[in-house]
XYZ file of C-alpha atoms in Angstrom:
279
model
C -64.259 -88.635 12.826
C -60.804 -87.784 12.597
C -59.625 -84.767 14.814
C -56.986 -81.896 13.818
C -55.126 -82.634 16.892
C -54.698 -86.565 15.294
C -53.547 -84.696 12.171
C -51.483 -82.550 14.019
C -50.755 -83.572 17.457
C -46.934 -81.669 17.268
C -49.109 -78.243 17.008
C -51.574 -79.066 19.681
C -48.821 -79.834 22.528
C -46.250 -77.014 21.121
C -49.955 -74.726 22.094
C -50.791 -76.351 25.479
C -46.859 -75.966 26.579
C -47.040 -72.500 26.051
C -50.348 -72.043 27.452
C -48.922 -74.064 30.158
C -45.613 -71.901 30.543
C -47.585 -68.516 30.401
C -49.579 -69.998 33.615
C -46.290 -70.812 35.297
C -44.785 -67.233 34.553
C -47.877 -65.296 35.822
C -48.263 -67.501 38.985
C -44.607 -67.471 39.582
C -45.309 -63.393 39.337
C -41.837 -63.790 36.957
C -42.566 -60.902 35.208
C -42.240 -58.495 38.398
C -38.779 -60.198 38.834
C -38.233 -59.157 35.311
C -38.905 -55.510 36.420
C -36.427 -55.853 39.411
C -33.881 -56.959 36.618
C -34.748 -54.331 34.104
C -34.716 -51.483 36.518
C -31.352 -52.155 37.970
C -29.616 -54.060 35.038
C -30.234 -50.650 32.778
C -27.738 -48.711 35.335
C -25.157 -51.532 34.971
C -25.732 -51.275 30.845
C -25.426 -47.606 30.520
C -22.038 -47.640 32.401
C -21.148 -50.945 29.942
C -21.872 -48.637 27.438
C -19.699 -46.397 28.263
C -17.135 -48.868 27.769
C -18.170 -49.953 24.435
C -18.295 -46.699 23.443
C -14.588 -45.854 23.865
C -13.550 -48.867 22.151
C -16.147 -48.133 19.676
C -14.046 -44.507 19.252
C -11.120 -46.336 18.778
C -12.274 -48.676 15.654
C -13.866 -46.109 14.117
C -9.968 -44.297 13.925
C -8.329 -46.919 13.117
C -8.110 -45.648 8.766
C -7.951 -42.100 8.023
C -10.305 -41.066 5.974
C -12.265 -44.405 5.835
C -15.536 -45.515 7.959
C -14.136 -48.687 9.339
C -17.454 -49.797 10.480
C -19.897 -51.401 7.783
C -23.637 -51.539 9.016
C -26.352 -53.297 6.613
C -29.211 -50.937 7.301
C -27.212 -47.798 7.001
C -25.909 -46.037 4.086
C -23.116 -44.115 5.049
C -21.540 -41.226 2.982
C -18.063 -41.104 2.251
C -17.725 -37.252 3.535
C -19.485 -38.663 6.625
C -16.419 -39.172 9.924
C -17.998 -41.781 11.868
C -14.734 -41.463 13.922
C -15.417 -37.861 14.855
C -19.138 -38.327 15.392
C -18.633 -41.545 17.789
C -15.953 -39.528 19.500
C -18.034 -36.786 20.301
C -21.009 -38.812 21.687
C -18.311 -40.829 23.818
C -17.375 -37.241 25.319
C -20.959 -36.239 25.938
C -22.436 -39.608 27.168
C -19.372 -40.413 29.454
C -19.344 -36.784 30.658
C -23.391 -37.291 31.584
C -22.541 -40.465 32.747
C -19.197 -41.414 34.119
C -19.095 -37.905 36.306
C -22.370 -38.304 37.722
C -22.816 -41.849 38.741
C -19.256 -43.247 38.948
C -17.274 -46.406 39.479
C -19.126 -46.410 43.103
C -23.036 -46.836 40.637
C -21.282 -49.250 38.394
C -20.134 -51.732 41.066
C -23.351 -51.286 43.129
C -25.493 -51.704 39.836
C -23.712 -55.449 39.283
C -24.496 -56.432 42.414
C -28.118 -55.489 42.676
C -28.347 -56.706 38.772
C -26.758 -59.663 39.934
C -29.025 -60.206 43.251
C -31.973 -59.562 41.225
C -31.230 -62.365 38.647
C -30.254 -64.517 41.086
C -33.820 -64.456 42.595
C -35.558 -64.667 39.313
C -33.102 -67.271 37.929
C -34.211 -69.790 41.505
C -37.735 -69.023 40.810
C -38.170 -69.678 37.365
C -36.159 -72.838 37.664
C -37.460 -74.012 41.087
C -40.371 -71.910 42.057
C -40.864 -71.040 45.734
C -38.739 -73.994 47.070
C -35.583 -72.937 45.513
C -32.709 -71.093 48.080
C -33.093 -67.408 48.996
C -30.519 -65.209 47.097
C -28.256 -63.262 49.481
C -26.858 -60.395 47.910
C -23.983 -60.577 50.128
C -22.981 -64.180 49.187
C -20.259 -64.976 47.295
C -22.439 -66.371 44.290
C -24.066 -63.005 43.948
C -20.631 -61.253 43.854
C -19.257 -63.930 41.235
C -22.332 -62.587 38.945
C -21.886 -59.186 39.866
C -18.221 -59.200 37.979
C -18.871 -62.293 35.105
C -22.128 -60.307 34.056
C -20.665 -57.410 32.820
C -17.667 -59.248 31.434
C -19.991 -61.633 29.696
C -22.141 -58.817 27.993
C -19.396 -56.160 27.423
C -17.613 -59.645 25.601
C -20.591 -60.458 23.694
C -21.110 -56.712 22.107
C -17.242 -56.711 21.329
C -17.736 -59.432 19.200
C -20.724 -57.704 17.675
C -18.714 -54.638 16.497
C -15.814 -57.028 15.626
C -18.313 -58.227 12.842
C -18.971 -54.808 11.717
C -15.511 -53.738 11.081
C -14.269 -53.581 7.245
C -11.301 -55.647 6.331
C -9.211 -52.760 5.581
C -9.327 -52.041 9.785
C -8.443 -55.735 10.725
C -5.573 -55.723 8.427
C -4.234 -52.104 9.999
C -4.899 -54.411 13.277
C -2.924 -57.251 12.153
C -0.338 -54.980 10.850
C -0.326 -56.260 7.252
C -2.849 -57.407 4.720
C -5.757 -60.018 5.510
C -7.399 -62.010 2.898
C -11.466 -61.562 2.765
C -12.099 -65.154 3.306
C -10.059 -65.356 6.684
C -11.681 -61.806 7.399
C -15.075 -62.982 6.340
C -14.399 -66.382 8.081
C -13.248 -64.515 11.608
C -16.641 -62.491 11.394
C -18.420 -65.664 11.229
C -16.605 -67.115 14.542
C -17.331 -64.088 16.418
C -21.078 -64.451 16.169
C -20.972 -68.020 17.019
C -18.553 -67.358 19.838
C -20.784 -64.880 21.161
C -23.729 -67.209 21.144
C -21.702 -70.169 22.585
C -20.714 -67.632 25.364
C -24.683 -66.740 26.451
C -25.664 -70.002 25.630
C -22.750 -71.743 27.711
C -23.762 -69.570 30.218
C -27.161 -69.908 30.882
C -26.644 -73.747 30.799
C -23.751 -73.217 33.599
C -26.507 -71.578 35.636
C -29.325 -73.873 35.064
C -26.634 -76.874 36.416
C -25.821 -74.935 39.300
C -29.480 -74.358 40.063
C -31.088 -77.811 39.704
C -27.869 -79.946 39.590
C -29.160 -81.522 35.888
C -29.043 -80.349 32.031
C -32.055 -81.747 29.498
C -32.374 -81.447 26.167
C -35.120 -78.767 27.415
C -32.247 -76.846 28.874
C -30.228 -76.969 25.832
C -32.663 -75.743 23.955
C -34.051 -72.826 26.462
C -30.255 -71.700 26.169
C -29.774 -71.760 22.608
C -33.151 -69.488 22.618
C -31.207 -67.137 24.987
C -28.239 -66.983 22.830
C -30.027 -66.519 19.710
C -32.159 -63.690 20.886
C -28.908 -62.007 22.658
C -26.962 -62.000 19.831
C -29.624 -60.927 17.518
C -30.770 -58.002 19.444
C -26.731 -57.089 20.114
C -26.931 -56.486 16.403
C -29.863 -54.339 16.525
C -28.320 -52.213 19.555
C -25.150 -51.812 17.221
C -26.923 -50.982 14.243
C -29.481 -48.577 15.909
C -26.398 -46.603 17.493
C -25.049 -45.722 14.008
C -27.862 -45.090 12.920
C -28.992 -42.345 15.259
C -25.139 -40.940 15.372
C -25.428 -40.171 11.210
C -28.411 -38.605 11.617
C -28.440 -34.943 12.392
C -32.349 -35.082 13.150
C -31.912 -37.260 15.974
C -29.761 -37.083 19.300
C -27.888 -40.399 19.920
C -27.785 -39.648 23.513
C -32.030 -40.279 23.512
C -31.648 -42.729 21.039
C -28.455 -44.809 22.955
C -30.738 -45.132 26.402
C -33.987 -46.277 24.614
C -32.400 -48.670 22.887
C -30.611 -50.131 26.029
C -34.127 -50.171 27.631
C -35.389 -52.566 24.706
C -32.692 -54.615 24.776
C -32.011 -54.881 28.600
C -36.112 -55.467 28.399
C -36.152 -58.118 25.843
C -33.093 -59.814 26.665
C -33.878 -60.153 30.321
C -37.973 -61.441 29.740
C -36.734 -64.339 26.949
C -34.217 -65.065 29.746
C -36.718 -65.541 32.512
C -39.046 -67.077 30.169
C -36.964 -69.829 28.916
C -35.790 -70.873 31.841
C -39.478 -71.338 32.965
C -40.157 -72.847 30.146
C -37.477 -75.234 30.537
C -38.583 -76.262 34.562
C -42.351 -76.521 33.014
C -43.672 -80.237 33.194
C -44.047 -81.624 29.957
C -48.129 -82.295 29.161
């Protein structure tokens, strides 16, 4: 009698390595690390934000009269000033923000963020024998200041994809073709996943001191998903700032949540998935 996992033995072990990752996660308690990420990394994200924000300002006034920003899932109408509206919710959500917390939140934000990853990171790589994070150590302040470079980079390049070719060439200060335009866009995205990616393998080496083709592959996982939900950060932003039913503001800090959430969780759970034993 011939068995479906003799027919398909590829979709028998994909299911017993995630049953077997899941395990590791929950006894690991990985997901309460995730928490301690999520609730301290959304502080550091709102005051990236605020960042992106005013160069987001900036592209969007680069051609009067024009929307320089093109988003797929967004019709938007020509008498429509995505300049003005983007300026305006810079105003209010740096006012809210920037006044209240401060450069004093942002810098203590990165370093909890950065302590809190640090702890997750050993765990899900080395479980409970790995070396206690200090968040005084030098390694924890090196991640406190690449982090936010590495995401406020990574959502750059997002927008840089967005932008029409009629802003790059008041950019470049004369007229670019579409295919070097088009071509530029492309690089971006991949840049911006070789970036996470790149990462995530530099802290897997420093970790266990070894890279697998399981580690290549957790971080390619961790770059896709980044970059993917960068888009849909982007693209939700627009979207809520052309839409007079709906206050960006609300709209800006939920989607952070998701996307600090998501990224954070695939994160952890590749890297757990990339210490698990092979069955």
């Amino acid at each position: 009698m011939v068995l479906p996992m003799d027919l398909y033995p590829g979709a028998m072990s994909v299911k017993s390595e995630v049953v077997t990752t899941w395990r590791r996660y929950r006894t690991l308690n990985l997901e309460y690390a995730a928490l301690r990420v999520v609730g301290r990394g959304l502080f550091l994200a709102m005051m990236l934000m605020v960042v992106f924000l005013f160069v987001f300002t900036k592209a969007t006034s680069l051609v009067a009269g024009e929307n320089e920003v093109l988003v797929p899932t967004v019709t938007v109408a020509p008498t429509v000033d995505l300049g003005e509206l983007a300026t305006g919710s810079f105003t209010r959500t740096s006012g809210a923000v920037v006044s209240l917390i401060g450069i004093a939140t942002l810098v203590i934000s990165a370093l909890w963020t950065s302590y809190a990853l640090r702890r997750g990171t050993t765990v899900a790589l080395r479980g409970d024998d790995g070396e206690q994070a200090h968040w005084k150590s030098w390694r924890t302040i090196a991640i406190a200041v690449l982090l936010p470079v590495v995401i406020l980079a990574t959502w750059l390049l997002t927008l840089s994809t967005s932008l029409r070719r009629r802003a790059w060439s008041v950019i470049a200060g004369q007229e670019l073709d579409p295919l070097l335009v088009n071509g530029g866009k492309v690089l971006a995205i991949a840049l911006g996943f070789l970036i996470i990616a790149g990462v995530t393998l530099v802290t897997i080496r420093a970790a266990t001191g070894r890279l697998r083709g399981r580690d290549v592959a957790a971080a390619s996982v961790v770059g896709v998903v980044t970059v993917g939900f960068n888009f849909v950060l982007l693209y939700t932003y627009v979207g809520s700032l052309i839409n007079p039913d709906v206050s960006g503001g609300i709209v800006l800090v939920f989607s952070l949540l998701l996307w600090v959430n998501i990224v954070v969780r695939v994160y952890l759970g590749a890297l757990c998935w990339a210490a698990t034993p092979r069955t």
